[in-house]
Coordinates of C-alpha atoms and ligand atoms in Angstrom, one line a residue:
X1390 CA 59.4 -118.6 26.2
X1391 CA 57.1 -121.7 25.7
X1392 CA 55.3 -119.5 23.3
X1393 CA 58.6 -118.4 21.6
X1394 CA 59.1 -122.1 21.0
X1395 CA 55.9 -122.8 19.3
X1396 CA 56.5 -119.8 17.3
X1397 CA 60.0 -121.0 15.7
X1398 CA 58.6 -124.8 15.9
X1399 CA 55.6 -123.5 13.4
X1400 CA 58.0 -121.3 11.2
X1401 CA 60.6 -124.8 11.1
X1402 CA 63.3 -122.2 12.5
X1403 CA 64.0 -123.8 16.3
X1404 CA 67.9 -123.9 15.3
X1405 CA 68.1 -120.6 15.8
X1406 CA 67.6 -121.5 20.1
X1407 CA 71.1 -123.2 20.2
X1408 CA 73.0 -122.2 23.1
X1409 CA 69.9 -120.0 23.9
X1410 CA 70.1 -121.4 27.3
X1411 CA 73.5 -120.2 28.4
X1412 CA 73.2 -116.9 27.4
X1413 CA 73.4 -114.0 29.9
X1414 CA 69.7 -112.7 31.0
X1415 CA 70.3 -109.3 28.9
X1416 CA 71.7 -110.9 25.7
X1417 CA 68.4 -113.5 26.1
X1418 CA 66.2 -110.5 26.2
X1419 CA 67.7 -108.8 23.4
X1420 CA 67.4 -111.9 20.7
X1421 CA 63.9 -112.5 21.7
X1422 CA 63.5 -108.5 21.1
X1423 CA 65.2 -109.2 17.1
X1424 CA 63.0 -112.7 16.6
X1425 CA 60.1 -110.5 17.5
X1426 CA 61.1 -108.1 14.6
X1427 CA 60.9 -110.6 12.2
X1428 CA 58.5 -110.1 9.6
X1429 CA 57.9 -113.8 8.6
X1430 CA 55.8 -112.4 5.0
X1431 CA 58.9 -110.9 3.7
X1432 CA 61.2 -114.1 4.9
X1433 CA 58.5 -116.3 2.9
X1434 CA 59.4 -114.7 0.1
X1435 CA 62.5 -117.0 -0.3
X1436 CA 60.5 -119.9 -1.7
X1437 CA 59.9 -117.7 -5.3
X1438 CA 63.0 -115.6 -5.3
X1439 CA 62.9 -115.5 -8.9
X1440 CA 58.9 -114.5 -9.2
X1441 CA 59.1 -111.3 -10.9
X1442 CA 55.6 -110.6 -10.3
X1443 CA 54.3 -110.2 -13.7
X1444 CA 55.3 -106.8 -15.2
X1445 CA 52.3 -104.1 -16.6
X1446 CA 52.0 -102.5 -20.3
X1447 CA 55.3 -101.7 -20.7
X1448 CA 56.7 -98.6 -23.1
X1449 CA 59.3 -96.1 -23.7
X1450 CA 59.5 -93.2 -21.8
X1451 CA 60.4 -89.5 -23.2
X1452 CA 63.5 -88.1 -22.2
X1453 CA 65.6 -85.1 -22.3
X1454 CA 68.9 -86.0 -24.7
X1455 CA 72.2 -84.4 -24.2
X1456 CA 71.4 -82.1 -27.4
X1457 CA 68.1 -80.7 -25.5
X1458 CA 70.2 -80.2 -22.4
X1459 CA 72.4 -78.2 -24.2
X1460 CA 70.0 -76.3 -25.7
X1461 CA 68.5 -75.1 -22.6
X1462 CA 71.5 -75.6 -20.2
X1463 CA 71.7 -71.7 -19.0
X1464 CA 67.6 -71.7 -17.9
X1465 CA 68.1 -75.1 -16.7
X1466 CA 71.2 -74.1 -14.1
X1467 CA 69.6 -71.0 -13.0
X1468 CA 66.8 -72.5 -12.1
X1469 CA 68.6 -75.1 -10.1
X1470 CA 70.8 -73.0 -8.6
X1471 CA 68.3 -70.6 -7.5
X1472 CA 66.8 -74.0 -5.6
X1473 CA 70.0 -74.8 -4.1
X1474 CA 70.5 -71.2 -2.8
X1475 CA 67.1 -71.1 -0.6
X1476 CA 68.1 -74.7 0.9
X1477 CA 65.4 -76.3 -1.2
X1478 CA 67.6 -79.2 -2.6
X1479 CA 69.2 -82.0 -0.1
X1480 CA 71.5 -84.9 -1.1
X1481 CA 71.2 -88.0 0.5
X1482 CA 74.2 -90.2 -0.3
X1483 CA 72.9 -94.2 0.2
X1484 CA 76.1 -95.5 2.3
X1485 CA 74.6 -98.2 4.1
X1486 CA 75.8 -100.8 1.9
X1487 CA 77.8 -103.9 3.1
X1488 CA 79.9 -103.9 -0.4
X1489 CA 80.3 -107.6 -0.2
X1490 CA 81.6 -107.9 -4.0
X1491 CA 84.2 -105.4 -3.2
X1492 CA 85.2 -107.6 -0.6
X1493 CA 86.6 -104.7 2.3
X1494 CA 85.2 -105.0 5.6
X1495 CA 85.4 -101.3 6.1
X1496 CA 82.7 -99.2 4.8
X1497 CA 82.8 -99.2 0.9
X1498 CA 83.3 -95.1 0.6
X1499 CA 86.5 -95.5 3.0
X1500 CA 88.0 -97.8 -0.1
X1501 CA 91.3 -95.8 -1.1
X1502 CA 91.5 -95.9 -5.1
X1503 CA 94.5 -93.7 -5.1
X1504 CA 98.1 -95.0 -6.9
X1505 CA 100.3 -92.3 -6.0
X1506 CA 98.4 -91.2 -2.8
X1507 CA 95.4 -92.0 -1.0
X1508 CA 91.9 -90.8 -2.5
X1509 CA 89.2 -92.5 -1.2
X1510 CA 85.4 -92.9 -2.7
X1511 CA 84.3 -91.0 -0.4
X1512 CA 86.6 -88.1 -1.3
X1513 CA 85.7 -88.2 -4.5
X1514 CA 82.2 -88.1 -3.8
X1515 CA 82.4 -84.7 -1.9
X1516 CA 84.5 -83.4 -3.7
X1517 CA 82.1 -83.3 -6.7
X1518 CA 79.3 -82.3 -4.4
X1519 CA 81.6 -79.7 -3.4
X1520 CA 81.9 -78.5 -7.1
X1521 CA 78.4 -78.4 -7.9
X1522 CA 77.9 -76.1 -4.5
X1523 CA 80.7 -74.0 -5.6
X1524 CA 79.0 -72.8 -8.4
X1525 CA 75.4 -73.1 -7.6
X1526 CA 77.0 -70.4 -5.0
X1527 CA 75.7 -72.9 -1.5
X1528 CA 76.5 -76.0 0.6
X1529 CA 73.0 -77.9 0.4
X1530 CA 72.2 -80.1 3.5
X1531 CA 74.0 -83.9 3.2
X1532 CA 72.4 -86.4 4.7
X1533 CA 74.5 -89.9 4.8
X1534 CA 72.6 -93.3 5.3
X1535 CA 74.5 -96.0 7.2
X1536 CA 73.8 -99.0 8.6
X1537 CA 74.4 -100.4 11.9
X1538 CA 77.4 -103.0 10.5
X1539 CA 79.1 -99.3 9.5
X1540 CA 77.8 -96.6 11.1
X1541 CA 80.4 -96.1 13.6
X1542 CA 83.4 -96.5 11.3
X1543 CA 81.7 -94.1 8.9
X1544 CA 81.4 -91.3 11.3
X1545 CA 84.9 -91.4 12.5
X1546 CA 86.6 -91.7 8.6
X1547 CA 84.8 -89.0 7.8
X1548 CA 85.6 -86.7 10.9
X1549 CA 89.2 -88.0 11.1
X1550 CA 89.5 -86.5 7.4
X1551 CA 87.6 -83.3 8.4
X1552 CA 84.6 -84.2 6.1
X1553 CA 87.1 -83.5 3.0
X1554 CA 86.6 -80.1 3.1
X1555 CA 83.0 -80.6 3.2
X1556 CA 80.7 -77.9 5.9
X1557 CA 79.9 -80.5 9.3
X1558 CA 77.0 -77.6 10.0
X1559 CA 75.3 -79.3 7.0
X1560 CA 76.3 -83.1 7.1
X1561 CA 73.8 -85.4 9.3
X1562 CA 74.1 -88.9 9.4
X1563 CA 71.1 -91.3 9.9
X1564 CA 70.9 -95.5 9.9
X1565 CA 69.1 -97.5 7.8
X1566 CA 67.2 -100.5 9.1
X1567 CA 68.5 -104.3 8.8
X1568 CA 66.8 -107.7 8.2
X1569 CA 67.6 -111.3 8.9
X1570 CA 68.6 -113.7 6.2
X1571 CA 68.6 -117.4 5.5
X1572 CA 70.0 -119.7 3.4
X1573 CA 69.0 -121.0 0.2
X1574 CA 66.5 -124.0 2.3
X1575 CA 64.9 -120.7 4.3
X1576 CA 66.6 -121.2 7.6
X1577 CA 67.3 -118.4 9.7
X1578 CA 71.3 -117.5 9.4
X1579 CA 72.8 -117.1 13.1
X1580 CA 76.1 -114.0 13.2
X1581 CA 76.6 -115.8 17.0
X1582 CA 74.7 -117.6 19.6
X1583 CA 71.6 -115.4 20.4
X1584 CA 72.0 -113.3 17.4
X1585 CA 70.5 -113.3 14.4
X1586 CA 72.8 -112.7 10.9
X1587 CA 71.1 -109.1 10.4
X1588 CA 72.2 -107.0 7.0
X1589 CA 71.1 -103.8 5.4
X1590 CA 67.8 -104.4 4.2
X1591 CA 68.5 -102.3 0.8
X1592 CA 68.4 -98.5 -0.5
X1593 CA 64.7 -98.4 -0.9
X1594 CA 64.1 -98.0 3.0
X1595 CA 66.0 -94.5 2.9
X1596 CA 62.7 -92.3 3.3
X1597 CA 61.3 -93.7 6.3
X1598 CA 64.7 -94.2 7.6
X1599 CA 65.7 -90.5 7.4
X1600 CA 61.8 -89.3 8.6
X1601 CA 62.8 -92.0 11.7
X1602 CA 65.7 -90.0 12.7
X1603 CA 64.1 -86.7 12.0
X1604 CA 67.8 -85.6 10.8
X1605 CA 65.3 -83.7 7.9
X1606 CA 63.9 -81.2 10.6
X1607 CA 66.9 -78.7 10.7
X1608 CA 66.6 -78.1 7.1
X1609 CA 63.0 -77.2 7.1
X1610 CA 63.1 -75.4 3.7
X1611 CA 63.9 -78.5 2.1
X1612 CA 61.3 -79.1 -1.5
X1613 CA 64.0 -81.7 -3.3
X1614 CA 66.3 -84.9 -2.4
X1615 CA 68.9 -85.8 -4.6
X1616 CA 69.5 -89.6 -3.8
X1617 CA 72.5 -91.5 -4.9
X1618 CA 74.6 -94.6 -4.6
X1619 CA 78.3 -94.3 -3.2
X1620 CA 80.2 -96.5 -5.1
X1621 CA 80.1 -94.4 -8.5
X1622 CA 83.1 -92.3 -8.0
X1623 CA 81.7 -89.9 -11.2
X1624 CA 79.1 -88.6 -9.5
X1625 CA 77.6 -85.8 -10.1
X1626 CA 75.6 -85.2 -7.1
X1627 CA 73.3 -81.8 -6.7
X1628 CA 74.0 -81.0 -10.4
X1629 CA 72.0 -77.3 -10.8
X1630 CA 71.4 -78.4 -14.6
X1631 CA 69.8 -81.5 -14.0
X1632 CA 68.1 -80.1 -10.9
X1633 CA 66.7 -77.3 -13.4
X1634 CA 65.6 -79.4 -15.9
X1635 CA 63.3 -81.2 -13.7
X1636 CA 61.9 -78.2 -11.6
X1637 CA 61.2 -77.0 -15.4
X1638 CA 59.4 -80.1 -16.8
X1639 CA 56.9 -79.9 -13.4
X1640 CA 57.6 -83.5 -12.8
X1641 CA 57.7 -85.0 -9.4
X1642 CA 61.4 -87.1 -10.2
X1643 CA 63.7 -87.3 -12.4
X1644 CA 66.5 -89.6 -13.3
X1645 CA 70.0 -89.4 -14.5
X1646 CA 70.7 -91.8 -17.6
X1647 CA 73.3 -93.1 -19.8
X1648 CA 72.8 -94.3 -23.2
X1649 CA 73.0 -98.0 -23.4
X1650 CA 75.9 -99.4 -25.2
X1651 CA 74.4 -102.4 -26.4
X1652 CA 70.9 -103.9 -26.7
X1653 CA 71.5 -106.7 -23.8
X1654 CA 73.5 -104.5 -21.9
X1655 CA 73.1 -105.6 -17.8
X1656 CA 71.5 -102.2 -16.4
X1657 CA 68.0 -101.0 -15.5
X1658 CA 66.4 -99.3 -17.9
X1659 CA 63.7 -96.6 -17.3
X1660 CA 60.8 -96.6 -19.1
X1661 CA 56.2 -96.2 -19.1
X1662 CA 55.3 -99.4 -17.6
X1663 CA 51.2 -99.1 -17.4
X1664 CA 51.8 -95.0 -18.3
X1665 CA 53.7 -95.0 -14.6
X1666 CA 57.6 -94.3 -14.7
X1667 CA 59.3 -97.4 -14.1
X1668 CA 62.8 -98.7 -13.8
X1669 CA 62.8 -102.2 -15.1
X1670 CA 65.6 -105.1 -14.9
X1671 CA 67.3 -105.8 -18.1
X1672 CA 66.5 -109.4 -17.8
X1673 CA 62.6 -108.4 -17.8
X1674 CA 63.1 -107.4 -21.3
X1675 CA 62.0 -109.1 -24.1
X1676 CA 64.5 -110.0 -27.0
X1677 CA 62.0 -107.9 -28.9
X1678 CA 62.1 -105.0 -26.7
X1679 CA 66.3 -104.7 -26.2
X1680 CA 66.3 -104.9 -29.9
X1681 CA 63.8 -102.2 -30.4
X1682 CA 64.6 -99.0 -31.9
X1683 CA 63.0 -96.0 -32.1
X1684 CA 62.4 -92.5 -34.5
X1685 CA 65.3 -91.3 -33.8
X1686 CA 67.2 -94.7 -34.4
X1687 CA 68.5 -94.8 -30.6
X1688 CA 67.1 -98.1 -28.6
X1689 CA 64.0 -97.4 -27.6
X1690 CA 64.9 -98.9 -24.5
X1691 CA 68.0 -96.9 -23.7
X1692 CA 67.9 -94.8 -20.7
X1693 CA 70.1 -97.2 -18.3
X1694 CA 69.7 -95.8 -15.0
X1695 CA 73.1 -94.7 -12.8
X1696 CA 71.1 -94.8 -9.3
X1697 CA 71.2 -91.0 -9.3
X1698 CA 67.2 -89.5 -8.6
X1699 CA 66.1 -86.3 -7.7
X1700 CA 63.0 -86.7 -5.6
X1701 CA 60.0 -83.9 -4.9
X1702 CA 59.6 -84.0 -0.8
X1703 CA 56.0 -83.3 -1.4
X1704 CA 55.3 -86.4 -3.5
X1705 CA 57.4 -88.7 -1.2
X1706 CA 55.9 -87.6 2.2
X1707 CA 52.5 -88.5 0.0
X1708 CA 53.4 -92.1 -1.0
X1709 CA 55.2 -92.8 2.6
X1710 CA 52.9 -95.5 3.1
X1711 CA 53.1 -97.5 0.4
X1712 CA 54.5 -100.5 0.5
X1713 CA 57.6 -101.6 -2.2
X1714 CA 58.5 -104.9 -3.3
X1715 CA 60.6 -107.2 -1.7
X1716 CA 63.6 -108.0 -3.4
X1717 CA 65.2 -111.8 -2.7
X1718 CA 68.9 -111.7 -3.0
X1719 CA 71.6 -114.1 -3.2
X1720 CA 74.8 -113.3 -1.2
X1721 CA 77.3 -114.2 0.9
X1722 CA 76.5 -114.2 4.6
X1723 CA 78.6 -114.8 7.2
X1724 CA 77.2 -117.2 10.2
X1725 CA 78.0 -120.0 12.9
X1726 CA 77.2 -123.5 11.9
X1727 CA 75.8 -125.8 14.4
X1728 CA 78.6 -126.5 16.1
X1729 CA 78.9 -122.1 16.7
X1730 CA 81.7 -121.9 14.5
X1731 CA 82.1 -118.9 12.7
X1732 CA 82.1 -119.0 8.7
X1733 CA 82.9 -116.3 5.9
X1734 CA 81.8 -118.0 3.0
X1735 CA 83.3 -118.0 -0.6
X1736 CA 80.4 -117.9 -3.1
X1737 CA 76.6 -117.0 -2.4
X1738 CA 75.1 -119.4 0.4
X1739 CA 71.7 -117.8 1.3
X1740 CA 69.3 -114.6 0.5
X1741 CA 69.3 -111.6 1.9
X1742 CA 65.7 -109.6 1.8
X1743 CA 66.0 -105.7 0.3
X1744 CA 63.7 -103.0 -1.1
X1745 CA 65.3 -100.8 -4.0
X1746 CA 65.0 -97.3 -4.1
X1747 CA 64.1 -98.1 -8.2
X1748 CA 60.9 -99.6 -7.0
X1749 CA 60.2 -95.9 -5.1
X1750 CA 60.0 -94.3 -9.3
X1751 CA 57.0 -96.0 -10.2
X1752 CA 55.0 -94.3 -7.1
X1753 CA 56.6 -91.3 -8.0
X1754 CA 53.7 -90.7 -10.9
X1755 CA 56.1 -89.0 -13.0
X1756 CA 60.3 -89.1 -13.5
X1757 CA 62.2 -87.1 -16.3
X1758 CA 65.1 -89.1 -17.6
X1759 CA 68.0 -86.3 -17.8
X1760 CA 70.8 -88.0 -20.2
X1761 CA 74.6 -87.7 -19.0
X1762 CA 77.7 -88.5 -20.6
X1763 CA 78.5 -91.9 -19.9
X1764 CA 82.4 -91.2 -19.9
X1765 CA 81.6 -88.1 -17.4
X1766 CA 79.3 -89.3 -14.8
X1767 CA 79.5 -93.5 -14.5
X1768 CA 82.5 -95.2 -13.2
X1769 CA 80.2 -97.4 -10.5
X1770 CA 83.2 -99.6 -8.2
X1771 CA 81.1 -102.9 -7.8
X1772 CA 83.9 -105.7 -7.7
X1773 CA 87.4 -105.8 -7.2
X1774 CA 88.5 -107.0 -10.3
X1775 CA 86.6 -106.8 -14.2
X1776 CA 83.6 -105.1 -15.0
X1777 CA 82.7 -101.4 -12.7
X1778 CA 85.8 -102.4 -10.5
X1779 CA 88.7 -100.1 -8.8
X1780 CA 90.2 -101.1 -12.0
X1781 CA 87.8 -99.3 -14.7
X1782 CA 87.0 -97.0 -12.9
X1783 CA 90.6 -95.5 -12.4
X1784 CA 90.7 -95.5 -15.9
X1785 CA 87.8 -93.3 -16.0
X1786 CA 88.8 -90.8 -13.6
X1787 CA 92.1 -90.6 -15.4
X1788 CA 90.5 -89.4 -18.3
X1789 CA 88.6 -87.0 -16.5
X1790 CA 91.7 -85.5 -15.5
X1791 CA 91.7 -86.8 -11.8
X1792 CA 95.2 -87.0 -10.4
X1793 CA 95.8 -90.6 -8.8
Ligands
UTP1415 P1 74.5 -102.2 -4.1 O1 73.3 -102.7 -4.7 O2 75.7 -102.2 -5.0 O3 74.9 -103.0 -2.8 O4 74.2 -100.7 -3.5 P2 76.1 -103.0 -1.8 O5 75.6 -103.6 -0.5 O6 76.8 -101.7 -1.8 O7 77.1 -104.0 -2.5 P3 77.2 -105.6 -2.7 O8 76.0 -105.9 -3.5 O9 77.1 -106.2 -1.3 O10 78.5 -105.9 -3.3 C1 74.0 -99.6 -4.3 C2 74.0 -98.4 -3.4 O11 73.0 -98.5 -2.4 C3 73.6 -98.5 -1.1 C4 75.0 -98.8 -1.3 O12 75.8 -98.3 -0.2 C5 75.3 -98.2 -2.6 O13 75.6 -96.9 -2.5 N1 72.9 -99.4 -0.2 C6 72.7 -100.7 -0.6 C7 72.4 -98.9 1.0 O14 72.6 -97.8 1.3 N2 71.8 -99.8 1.8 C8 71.6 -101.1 1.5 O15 71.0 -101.9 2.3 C9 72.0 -101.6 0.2

């Protein structure tokens, strides 16, 4: 304990003891078990959350277009369906979230968009998975990343709605892991007396999350993950075309991409950055860049990226050791305040600590960007209300013909 003391009294973090004292034994036990978790690098990083740690040579990247897709559409799909069909390809569907913009409690895929009847993200979500199995001709093996804030509630939605159809022999759920947060003066944020205000600590943990559980081992055949976010309720999730096309260009990733409407549009962008692939933030652009074009009169800098990667197994079990930046966010955390009353702020009050899986493409060596139809593949459900909410994207789905 005395050394536990010295520790927090060094790191300026000895608030964190209150009502230490008249805790039961076990609950004592377990906190000391999460402080000793903590790795105090990544929480330093709150002093410089807006260091962007100096970007490389950065360049366009080459990418398929829709016209080249079309062109070679049949090769591409029976390639990728011959993957699906000897188990080689897996989807991972990144559902560890905490959706905090959304502002729902429950976990974010649970969210019923329906206006007539229930449909809920989700549903939609298997049910194009389902599609693309349908006529690749096989169910490929689902993994589903929660964290510990949802894991529980996600199981049981999912089994109360008998997977939506989906095959349980191939669904296999697995946790993320979670890190503390603090607020914005780098103090320690408390969810109760003895226990540290943990959170998701972001999509780009899902590897080592998913080797952790060994959920991978009964699908041994496995050569392919296709990793995606859950909120985008156009999803096109083990697509044998795309899945093709990147088995075909011998690259190790690949990347589905929309067009970017405008040069200052707010999405990453994919591009060479020191010959590597790399997904870059649109605020690391130069006015120069976003305004560049290129021979074909497109932006240059155009392929906005939908969180939607296809992933060589080989390549990843390589680079499992290497380490990914640490991303400092600002969000709202619910904590006690000295007095151990609970609060659920309003607006942002401290930084949580995540990797990205968009920091995983640059150790990836190579990525294929693989254009999409905007209209057809991207209706991400971030907020409640204005831009990628419940709003826009059931306009979207209406006119793609989805009954709500
Ligand atoms: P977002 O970056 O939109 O984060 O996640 P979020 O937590 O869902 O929402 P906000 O920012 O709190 O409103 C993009 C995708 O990555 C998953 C999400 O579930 C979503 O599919 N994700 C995010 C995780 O699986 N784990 C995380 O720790 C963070």
């Amino acid at each position: 304990m005395k050394e536990l003391n010295s520790l927090l009294s060094e790191k300026g973090q000895t608030h964190i003891l209150q009502g230490f004292d008249s805790l039961p034994a076990e609950r004592q036990s377990e906190f000391i078990a999460e402080i000793e978790n903590i790795d105090w690098d990544v929480l330093a990083l709150w002093k410089h959350p807006e260091d962007l740690s100096g970007k490389g040579r950065v360049e366009p990247i080459e990418g398929l277009s829709l016209q080249q897709i079309e062109e070679r559409k049949g090769e591409y799909f029976a390639i990728g369906a011959e993957a699906i069909m000897a188990g080689k390809v897996a989807c991972v569907l990144l559902a560890g979230g905490q959706g905090t913009r959304l502002g729902s409690d429950a976990p974010k895929g649970a969210y019923n968009i329906g206006l007539t009847h229930p449909l809920f993200i989700f549903e939609m979500q298997i049910r194009n998975l389902l599609a693309a199995c349908e006529a690749a001709g096989a169910p490929v093996p689902l993994f589903i990343m929660t964290s510990d804030k949802n894991d529980a509630e996600t199981r049981a939605f999912l089994k109360e709605h008998a997977y939506f159809g989906y095959p349980e022999s191939h669904i296999r759920f697995f946790r993320q892991e979670m890190a503390p947060s603090v607020d914005f003066t780098g103090k320690l944020f408390l969810e109760d007396r003895g226990k540290l205000s943990l959170s998701p600590n972001g999509n780009g943990g899902w590897y080592s999350s998913l080797k952790r559980s060994g959920a991978d081992l009964d699908f041994p055949a496995i050569e392919w993950y296709n990793v995606y976010g859950v909120d985008n309720v156009l999803q096109k999730s083990a697509d044998p075309i795309f899945i093709g096309a990147v088995i075909a260009s011998g690259m190790n990733s690949g990347a589905k991409v929309v067009r970017k409407t405008e040069p200052h549009e707010k999405v990453g962008v994919l591009c060479l950055e020191n010959g590597q692939p790399s997904v870059i933030e649109y605020y690391e652009l130069t006015e120069e860049m976003a305004a560049m074009k290129g021979n074909d009169g497109n932006l240059a800098y155009s392929f906005g990226v939908i969180l939607n990667y296809l992933l060589s197994a080989k390549k990843l079990a390589e680079i499992a050791k290497e380490r990914i930046p640490v991303h400092v966010v600002k969000k709202k955390i619910p904590h006690i305040d000295a007095q151990g009353a609970y609060i659920k702020p309003e607006k942002e009050n401290g930084y949580k600590f995540e990797t990205l899986i968009l920091d995983m493409i640059r150790l990836m060596d190579s990525c294929l960007p693989f254009e999409v139809v905007r209209e057809r593949e991207f209706a991400p459900i971030k907020n409640k209300e204005g831009i990628d909410s419940v709003e826009t994207a059931r306009i979207l789905l209406q006119k793609n013909g989805v009954d709500l």
